[in-house]
CSV table of C-alpha atoms and ligand atoms in Angstrom, one decimal:
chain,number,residue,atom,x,y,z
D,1,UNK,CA,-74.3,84.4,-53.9
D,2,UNK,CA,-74.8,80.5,-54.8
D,3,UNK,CA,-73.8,77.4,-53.1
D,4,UNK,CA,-72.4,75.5,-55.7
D,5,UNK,CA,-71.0,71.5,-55.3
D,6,UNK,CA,-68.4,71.2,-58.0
D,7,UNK,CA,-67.0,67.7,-59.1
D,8,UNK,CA,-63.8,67.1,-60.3
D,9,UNK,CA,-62.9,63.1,-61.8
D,10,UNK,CA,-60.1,61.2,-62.0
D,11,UNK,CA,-58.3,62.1,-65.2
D,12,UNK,CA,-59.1,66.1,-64.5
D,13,UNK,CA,-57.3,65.3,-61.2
D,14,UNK,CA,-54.8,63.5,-62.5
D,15,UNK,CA,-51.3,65.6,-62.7
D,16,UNK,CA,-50.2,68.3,-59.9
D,17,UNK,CA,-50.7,70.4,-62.7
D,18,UNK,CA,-54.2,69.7,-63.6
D,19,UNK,CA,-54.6,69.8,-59.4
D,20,UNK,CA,-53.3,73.5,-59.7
D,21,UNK,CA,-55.5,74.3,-62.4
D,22,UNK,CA,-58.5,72.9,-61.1
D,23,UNK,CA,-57.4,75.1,-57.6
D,24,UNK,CA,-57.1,78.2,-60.2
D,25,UNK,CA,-60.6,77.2,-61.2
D,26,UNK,CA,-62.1,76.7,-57.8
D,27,UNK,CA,-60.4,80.3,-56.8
D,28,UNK,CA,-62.2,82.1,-59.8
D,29,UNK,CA,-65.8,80.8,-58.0
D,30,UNK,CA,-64.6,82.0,-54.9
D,31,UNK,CA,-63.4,85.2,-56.3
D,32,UNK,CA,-67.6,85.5,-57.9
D,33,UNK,CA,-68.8,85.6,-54.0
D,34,UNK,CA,-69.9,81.7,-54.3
D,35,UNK,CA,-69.6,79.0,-51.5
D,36,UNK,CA,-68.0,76.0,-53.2
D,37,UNK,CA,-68.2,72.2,-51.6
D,38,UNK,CA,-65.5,70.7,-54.1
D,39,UNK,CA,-65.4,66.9,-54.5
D,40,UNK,CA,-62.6,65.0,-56.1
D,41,UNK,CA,-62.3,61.1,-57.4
D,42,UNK,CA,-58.6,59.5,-56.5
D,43,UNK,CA,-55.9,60.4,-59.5
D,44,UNK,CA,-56.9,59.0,-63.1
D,45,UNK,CA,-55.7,54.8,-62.9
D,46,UNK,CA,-55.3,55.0,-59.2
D,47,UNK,CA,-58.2,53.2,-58.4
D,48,UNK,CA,-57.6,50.8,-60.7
D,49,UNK,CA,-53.7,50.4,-59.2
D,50,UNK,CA,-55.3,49.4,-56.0
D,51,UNK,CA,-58.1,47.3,-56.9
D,52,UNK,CA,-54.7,45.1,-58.8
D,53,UNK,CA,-52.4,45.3,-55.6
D,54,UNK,CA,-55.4,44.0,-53.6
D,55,UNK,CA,-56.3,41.1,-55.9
D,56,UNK,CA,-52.7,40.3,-55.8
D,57,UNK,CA,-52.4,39.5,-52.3
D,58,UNK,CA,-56.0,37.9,-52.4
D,59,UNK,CA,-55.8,35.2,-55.4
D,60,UNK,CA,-58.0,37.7,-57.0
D,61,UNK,CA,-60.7,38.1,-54.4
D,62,UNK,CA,-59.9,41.1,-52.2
D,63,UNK,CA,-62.1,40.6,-48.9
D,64,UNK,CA,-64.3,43.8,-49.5
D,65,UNK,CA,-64.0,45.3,-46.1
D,66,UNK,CA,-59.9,45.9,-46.7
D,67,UNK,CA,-60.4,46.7,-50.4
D,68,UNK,CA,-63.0,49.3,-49.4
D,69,UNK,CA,-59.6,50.7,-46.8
D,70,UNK,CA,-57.2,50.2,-49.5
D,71,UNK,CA,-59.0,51.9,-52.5
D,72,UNK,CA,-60.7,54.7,-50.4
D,73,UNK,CA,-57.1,56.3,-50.1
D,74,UNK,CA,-56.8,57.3,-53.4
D,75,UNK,CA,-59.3,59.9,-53.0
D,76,UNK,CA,-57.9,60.9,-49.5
D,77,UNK,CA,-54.6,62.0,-51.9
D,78,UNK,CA,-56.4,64.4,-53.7
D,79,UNK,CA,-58.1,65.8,-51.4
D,80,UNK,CA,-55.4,66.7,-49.5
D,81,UNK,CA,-53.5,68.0,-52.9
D,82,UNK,CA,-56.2,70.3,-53.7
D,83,UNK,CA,-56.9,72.1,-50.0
D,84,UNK,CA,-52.8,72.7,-50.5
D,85,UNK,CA,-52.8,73.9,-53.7
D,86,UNK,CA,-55.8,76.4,-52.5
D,87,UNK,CA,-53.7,77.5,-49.8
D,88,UNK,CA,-51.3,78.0,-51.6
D,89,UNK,CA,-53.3,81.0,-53.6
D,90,UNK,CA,-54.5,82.0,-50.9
D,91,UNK,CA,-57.9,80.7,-50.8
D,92,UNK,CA,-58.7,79.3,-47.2
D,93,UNK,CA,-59.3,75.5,-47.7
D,94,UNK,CA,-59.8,72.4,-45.6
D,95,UNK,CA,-60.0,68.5,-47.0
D,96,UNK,CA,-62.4,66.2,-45.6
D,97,UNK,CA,-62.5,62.1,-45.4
D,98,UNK,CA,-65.9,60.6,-46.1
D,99,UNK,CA,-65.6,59.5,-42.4
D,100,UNK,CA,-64.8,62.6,-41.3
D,101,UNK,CA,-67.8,64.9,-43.1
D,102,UNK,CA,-69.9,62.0,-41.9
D,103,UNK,CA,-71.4,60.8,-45.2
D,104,UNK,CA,-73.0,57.6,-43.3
D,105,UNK,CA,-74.0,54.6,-45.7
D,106,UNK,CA,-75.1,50.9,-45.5
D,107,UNK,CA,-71.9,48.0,-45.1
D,108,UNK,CA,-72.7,47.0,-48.3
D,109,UNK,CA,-68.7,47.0,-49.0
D,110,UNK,CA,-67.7,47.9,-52.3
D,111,UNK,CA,-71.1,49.0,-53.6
D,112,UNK,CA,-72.5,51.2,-50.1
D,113,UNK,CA,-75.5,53.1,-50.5
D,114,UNK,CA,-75.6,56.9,-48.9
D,115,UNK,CA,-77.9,56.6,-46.3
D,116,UNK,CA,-77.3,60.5,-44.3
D,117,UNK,CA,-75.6,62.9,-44.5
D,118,UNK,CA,-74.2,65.5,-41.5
D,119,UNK,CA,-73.8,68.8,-43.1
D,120,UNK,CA,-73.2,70.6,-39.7
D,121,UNK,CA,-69.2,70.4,-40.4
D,122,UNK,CA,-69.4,71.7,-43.9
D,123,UNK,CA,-72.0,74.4,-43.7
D,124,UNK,CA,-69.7,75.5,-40.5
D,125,UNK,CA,-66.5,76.0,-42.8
D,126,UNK,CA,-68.2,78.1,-45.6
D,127,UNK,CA,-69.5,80.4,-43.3
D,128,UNK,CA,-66.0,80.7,-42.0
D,129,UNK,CA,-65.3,81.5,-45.4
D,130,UNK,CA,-63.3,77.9,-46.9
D,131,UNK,CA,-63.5,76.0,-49.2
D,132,UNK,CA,-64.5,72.2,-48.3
D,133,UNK,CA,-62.6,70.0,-49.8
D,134,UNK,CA,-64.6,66.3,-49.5
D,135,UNK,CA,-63.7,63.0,-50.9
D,136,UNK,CA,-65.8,61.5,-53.3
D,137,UNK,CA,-66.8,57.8,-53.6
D,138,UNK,CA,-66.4,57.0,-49.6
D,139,UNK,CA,-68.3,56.7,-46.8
D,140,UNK,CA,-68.5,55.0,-43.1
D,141,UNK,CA,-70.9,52.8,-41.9
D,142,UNK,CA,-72.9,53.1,-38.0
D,143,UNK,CA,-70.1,50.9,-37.4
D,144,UNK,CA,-67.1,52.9,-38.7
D,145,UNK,CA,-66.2,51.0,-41.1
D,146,UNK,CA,-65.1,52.8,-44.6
D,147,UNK,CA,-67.0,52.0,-47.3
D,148,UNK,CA,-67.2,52.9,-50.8
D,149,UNK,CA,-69.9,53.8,-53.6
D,150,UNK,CA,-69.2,51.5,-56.5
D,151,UNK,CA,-66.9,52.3,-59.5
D,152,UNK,CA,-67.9,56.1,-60.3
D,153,UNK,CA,-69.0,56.9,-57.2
D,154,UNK,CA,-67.4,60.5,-56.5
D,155,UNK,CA,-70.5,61.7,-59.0
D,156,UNK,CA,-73.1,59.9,-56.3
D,157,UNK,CA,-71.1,61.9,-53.3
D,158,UNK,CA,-71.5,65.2,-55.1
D,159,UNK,CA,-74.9,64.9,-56.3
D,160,UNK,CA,-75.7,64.1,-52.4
D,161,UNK,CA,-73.8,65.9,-51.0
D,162,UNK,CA,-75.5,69.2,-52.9
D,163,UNK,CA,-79.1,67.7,-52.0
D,164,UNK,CA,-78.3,67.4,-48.4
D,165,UNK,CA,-76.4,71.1,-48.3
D,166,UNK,CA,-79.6,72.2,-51.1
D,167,UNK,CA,-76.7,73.9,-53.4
D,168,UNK,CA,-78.0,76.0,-55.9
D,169,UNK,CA,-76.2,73.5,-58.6
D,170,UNK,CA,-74.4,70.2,-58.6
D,171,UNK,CA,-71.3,70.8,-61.1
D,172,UNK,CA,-69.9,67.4,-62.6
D,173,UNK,CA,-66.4,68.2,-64.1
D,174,UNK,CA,-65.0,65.5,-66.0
D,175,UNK,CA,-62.9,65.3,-69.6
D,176,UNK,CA,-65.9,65.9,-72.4
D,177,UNK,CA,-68.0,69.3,-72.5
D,178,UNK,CA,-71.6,67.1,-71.7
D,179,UNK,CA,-73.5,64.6,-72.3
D,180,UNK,CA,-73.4,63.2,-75.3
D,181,UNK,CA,-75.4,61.5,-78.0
D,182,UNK,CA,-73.5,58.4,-77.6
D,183,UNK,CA,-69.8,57.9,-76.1
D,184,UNK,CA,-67.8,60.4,-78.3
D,185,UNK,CA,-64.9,58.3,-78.0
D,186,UNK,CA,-66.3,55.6,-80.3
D,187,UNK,CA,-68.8,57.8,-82.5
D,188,UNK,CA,-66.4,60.8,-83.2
D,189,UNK,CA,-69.8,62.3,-85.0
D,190,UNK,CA,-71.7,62.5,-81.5
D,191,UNK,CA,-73.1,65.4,-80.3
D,192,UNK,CA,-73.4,67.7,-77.3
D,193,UNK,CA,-76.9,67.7,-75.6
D,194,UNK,CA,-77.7,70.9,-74.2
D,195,UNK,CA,-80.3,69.1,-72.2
D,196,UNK,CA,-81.7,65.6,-71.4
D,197,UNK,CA,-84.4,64.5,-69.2
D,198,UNK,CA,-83.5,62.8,-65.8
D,199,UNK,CA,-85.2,59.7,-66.9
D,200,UNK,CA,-83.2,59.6,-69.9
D,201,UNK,CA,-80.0,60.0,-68.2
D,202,UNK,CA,-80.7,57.2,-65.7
D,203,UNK,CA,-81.3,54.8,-68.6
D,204,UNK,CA,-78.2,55.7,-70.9
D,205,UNK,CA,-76.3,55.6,-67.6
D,206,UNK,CA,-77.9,52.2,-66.2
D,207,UNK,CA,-77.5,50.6,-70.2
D,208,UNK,CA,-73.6,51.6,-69.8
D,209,UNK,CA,-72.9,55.5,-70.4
D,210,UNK,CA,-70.4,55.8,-67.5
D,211,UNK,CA,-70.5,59.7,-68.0
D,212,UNK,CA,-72.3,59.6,-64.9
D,213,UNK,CA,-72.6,57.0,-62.3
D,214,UNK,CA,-76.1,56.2,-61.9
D,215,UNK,CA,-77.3,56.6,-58.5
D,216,UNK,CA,-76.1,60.0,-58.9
D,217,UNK,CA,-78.8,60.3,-61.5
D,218,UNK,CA,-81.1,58.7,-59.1
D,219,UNK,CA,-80.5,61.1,-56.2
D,220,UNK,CA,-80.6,64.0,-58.4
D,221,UNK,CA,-84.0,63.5,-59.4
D,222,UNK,CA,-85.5,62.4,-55.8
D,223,UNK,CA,-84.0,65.4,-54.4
D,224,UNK,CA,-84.7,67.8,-57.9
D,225,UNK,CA,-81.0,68.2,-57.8
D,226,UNK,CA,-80.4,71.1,-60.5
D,227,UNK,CA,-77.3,69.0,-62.1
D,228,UNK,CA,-74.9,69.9,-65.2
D,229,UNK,CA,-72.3,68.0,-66.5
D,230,UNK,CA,-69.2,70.3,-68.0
D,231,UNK,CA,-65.3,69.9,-69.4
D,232,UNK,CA,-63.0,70.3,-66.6
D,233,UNK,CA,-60.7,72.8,-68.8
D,234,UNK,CA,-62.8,74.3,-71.7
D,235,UNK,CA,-65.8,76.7,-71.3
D,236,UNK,CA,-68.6,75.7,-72.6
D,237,UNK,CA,-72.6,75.4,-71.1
D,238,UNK,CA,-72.2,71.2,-70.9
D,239,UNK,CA,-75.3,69.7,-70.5
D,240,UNK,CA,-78.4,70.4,-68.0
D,241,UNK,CA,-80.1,67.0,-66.6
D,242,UNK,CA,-83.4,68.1,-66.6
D,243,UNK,CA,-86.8,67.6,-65.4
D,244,UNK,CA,-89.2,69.0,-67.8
D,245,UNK,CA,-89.8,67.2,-70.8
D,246,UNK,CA,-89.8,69.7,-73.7
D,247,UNK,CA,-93.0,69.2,-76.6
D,248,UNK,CA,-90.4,70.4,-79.4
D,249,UNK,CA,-91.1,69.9,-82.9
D,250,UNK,CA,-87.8,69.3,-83.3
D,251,UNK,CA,-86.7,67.3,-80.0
D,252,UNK,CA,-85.6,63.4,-81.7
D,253,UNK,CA,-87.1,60.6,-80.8
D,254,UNK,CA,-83.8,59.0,-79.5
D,255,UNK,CA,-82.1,61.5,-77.3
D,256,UNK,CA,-78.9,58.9,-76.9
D,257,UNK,CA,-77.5,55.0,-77.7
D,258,UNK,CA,-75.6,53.4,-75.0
D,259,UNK,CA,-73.8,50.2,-75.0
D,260,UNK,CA,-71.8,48.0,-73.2
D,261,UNK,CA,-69.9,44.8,-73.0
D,262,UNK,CA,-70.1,43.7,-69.3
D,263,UNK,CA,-72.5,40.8,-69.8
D,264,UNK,CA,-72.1,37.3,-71.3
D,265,UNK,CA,-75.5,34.6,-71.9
D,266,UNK,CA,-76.3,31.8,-70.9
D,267,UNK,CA,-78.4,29.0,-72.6
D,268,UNK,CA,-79.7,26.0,-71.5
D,269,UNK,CA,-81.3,23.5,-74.2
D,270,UNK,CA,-84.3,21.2,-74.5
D,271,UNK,CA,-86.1,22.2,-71.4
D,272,UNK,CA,-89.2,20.6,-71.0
D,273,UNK,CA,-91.8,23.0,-71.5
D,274,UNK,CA,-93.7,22.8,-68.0
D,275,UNK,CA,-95.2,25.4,-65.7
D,276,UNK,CA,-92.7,26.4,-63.5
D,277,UNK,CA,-89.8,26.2,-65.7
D,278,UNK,CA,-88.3,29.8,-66.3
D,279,UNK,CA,-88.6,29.7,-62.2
D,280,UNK,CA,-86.3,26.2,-62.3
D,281,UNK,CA,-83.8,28.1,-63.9
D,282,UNK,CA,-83.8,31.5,-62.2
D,283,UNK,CA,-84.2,30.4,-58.8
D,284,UNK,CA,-80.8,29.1,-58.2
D,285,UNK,CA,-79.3,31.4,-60.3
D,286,UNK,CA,-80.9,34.4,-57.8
D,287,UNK,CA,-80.1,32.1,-54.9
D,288,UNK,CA,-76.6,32.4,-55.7
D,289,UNK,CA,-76.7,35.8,-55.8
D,290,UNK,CA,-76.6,36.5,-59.2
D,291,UNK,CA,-78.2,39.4,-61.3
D,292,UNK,CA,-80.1,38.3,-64.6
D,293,UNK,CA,-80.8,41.1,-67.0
D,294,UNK,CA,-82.2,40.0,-70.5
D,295,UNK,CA,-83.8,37.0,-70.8
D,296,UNK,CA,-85.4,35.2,-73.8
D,297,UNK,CA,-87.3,31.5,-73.9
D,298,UNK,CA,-87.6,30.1,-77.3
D,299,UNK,CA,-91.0,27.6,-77.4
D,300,UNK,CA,-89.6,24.7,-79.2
D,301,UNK,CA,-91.4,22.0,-81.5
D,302,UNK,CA,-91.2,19.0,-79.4
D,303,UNK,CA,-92.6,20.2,-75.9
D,304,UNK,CA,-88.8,21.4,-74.8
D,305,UNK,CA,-87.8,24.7,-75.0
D,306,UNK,CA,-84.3,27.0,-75.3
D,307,UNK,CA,-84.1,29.4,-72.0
D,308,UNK,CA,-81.6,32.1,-72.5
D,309,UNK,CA,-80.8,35.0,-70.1
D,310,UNK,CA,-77.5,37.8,-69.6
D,311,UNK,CA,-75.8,38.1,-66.6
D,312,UNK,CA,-72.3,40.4,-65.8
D,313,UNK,CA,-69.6,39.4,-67.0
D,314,UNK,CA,-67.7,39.2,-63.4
D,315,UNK,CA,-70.3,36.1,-62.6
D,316,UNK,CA,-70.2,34.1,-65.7
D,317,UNK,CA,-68.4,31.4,-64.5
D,318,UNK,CA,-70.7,31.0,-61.1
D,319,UNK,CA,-74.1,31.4,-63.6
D,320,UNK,CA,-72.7,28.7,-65.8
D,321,UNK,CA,-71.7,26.3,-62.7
D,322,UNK,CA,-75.2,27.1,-61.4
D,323,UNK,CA,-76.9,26.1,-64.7
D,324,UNK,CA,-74.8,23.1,-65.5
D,325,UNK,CA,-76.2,21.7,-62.0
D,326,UNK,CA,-80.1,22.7,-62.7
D,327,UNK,CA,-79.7,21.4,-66.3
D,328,UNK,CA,-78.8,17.9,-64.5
D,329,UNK,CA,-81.7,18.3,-61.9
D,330,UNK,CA,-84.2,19.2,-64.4
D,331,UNK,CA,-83.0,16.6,-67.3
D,332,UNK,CA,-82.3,19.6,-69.7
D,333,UNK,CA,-80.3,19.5,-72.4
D,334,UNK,CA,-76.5,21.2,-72.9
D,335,UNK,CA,-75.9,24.5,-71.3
D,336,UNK,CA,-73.7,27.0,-73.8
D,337,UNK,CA,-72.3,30.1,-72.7
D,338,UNK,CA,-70.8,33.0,-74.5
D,339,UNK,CA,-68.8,36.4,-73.3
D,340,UNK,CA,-68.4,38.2,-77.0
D,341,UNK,CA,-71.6,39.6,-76.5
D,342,UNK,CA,-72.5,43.6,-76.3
D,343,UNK,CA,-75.6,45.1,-75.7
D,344,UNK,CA,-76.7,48.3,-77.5
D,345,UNK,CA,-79.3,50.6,-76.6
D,346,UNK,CA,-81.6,53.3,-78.0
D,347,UNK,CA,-83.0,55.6,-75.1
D,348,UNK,CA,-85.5,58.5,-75.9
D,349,UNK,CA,-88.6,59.6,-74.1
D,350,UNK,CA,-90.1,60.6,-77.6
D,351,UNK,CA,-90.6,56.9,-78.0
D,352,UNK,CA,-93.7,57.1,-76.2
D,353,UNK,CA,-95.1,59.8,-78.8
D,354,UNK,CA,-93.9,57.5,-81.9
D,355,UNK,CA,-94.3,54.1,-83.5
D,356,UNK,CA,-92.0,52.1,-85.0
D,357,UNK,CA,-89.1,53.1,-83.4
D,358,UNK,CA,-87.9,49.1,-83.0
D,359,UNK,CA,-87.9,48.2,-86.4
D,360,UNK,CA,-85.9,50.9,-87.6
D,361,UNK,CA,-83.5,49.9,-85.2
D,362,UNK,CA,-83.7,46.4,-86.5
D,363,UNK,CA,-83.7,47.9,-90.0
D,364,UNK,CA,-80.0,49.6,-89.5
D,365,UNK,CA,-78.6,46.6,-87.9
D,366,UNK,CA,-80.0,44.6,-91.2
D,367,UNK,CA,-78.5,46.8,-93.7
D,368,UNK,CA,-75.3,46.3,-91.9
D,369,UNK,CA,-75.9,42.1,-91.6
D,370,UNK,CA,-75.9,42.0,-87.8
D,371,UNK,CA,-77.1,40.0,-86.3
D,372,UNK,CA,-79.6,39.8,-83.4
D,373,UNK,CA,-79.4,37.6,-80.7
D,374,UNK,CA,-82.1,39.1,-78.0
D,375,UNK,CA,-83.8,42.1,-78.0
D,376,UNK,CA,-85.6,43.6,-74.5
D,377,UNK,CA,-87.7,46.7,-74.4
D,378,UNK,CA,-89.4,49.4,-72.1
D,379,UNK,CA,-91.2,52.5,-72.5
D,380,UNK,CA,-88.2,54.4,-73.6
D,381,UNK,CA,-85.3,52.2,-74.7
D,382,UNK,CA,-85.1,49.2,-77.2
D,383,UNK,CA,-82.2,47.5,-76.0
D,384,UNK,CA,-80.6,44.4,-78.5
D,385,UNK,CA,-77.8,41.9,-77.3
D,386,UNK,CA,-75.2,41.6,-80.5
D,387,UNK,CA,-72.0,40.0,-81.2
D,388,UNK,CA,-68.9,41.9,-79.4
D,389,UNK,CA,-67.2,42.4,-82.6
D,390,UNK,CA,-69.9,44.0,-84.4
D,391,UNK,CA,-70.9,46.7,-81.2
D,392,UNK,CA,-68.8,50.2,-82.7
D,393,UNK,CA,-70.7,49.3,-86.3
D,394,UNK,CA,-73.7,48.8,-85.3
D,395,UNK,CA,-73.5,51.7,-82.6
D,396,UNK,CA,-72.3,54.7,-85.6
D,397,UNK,CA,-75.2,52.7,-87.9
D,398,UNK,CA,-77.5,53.5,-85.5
D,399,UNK,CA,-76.4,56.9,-84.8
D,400,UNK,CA,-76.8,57.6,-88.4
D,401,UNK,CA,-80.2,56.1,-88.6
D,402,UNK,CA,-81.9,58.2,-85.8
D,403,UNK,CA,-80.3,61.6,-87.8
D,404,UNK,CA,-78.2,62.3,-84.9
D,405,UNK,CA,-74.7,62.6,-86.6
D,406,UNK,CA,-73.3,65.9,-86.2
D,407,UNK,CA,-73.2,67.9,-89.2
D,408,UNK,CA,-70.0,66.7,-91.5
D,409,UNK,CA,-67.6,69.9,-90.7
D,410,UNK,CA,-65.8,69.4,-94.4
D,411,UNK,CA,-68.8,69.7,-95.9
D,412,UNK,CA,-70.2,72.9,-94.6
J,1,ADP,P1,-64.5,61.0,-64.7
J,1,ADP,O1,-63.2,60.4,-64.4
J,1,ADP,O2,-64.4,62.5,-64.8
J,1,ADP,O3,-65.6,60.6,-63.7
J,1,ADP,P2,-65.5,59.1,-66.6
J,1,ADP,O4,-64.5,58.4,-67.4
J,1,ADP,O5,-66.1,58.4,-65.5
J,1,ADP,O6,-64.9,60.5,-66.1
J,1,ADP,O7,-66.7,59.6,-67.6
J,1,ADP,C1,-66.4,60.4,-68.7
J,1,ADP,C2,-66.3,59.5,-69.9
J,1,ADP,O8,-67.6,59.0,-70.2
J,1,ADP,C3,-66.0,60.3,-71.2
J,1,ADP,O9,-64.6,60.4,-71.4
J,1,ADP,C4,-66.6,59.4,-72.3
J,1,ADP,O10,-65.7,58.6,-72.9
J,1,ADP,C5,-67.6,58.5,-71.5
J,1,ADP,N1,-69.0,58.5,-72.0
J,1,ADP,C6,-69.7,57.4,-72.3
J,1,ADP,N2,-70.9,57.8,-72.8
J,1,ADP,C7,-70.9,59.1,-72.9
J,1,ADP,C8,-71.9,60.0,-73.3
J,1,ADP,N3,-73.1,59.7,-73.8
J,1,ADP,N4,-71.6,61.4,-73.3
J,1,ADP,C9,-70.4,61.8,-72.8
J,1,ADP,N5,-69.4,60.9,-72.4
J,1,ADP,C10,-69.7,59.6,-72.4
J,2,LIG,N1,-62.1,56.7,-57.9
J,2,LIG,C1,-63.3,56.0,-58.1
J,2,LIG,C2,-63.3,55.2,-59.4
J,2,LIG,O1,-62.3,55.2,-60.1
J,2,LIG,C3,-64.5,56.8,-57.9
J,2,LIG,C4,-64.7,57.8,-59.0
J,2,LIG,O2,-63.7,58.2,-59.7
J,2,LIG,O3,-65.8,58.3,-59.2
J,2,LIG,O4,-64.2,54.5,-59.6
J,3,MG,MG1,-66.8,58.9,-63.6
């Protein structure tokens, strides 16, 4: 008999129908001997619904303490709709509030961090025979407060939620069959990995591969969290996040490409090229809160130089009020900005076995003229900030170029 922690997300949530087939599913474990801890995300677009009535009433800016209340009752929906429909089939159930489970996290509203959790609650239902019922994404704080997890967070309440109860497996339901190569919604040619690394997934998920939020990735390797990712509907073996890194022959040497478009630059011209500079620019900028990712600095000709850097998106407009000031202070040049950007990223641990991974990156972005505005690298990820327009090209170019297009099913 295993303890398993299945997830469900939003869209495999999303109907009373797919409710009563997910309790159908849940039933089928039960009817195996297994203790199941189910988990569920609010119905698919309901989060989003809220987050749109809050800004409504808030000129956009939702004080994060309510908006945490607000959007934390999605979840308390399904929850509810899931122990009924167990019920219902005669599967003893009972639904639990983040609060109520006591899944205790910092006040950082809107983006809480799970600090404890008290299984006593849980562990007494299953031995009573029920299903728990928790929901994901939410937590309270030593103050009681509710707090939330950050978009995606039901994956980070099931993946701790099986390290505090030590499940035997942390099941992540969702609407594709794994992890795979790259977003199969924009490379219809990507493939299923039947494994990838832990370190791997926390890079593709931190460079924009939403499959999986990523703090779920990081508590399932602190914890050594056996985790799987599977299709809510289909059978199938999904995709094992893993610990050991497999000498294959044939393992790639770029396991996936992510990508995003949540960041926008930020340059400021004709700097004078001093000691101290790159801290003139980012000190504000961190003062104000505000998280720089890439950043490049151009050595120009006449003792000035170009400082460029990416922030998110969502703080564009303070980053570029922040600059404009310091380019003032400093007696720099102009300050441009630019949104259409995308950043795409290669992400393989076989990188660290094999050279010239980088310029056959840069080669298949060549052969399709793109162009590349910065480029940023670690041990295993070359990561290259492009124009928006060009992102779904250059991410099937690249997808080509590393051989890891699935075979061409007409041609077979
Ligand atoms: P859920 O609501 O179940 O949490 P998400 O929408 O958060 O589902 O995550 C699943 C989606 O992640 C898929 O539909 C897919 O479009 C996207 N995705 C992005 N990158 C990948 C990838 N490398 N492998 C699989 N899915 C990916
Ligand atoms: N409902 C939340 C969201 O949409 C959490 C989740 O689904 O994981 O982000
Ligand atoms: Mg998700």
């Amino acid at each position: 008999m295993a303890l398993i922690v299945q997830k469900f997300g939003g869209t495999s949530v999303g109907t009373v129908e797919r409710i009563q087939q997910v309790a159908e599913k849940v039933k089928k474990f039960r009817e195996n001997g297994d203790d199941i801890v189910v988990v569920v995300s609010a119905m698919s677009g309901e989060t989003n619904r809220l987050i749109d009535l809050a800004k409504q009433v808030s000129d956009g800016q939702p004080v994060p303490r309510e908006l945490d209340v607000m959007v934390s009752t999605g979840e308390q929906v399904t929850i509810a709709l899931l122990a009924m429909a167990l019920i219902q089939r005669g599967v003893p159930a009972i639904s639990y509030t983040g609060n109520q489970v006591r899944i205790l996290t910092d006040n950082a509203h809107t983006k809480a961090r799970i600090l404890q959790i008290d299984d006593a609650r849980i562990r007494a239902d299953l031995k009573a025979g029920r299903v728990v019922v928790v929901a994901g994404f939410q937590g309270v704080d030593e103050q009681g407060n509710i707090t939330t997890l950050g978009r995606g967070g039901s994956d980070t309440t099931g993946v701790a939620l099986a390290a505090a109860l030590k499940a035997d497996e942390c099941q992540i339901y969702t609407d594709v069959d794994g992890v795979y190569t790259t977003d199969p919604r924009v490379v219809p040619r990507a493939r299923r990995l039947e494994k990838i690394t832990f370190e791997e997934m926390l890079e593709m998920a931190s460079l924009g591969s939403k499959v999986l939020q990523i703090r779920s990735v990081e508590f399932a390797g602190k914890y050594n969290v056996p985790l799987r990712v599977l299709h809510s509907f289909q059978e199938g073996p999904g995709t094992l996040i893993t610990l050991d890194e497999e000498e294959s022959m044939e393992q790639p040497i770029i396991s996936g490409i992510a990508f995003n478009r949540d960041e926008a630059k930020l340059t400021i011209r004709g700097v004078p090229d001093t000691p101290g500079v790159a801290f003139k620019i980012l000190g504000p900028v961190s003062a104000a809160n505000i998280e720089v990712d890439m950043i490049v600095q151009n050595v120009g000709h006449d003792n000035t130089t170009d400082f460029t850097f990416t922030v998110h998106r969502n703080e564009y407009a303070n980053a570029l009020k922040v600059l404009e000031n310091t380019a003032r202070e400093i007696g720099a040049g102009e300050v441009i900005g630019n949104t259409e950007i995308a950043k795409v990223s290669i992400v393989g641990v076989g990188m660290r076995s094999h050279a010239g991974v980088a310029s056959r990156m840069f080669e298949a972005l060549a052969k399709e003229s793109i162009n590349i505005q910065m480029i940023s690298t670690s041990e295993i990820k070359v990561s290259v900030v492009i124009e928006e327009k060009y992102l779904e090209l250059a991410v099937r170019a690249l997808h080509t170029a590393f051989e890891l297009d699935a075979p061409d099913r007409q041609a077979e």
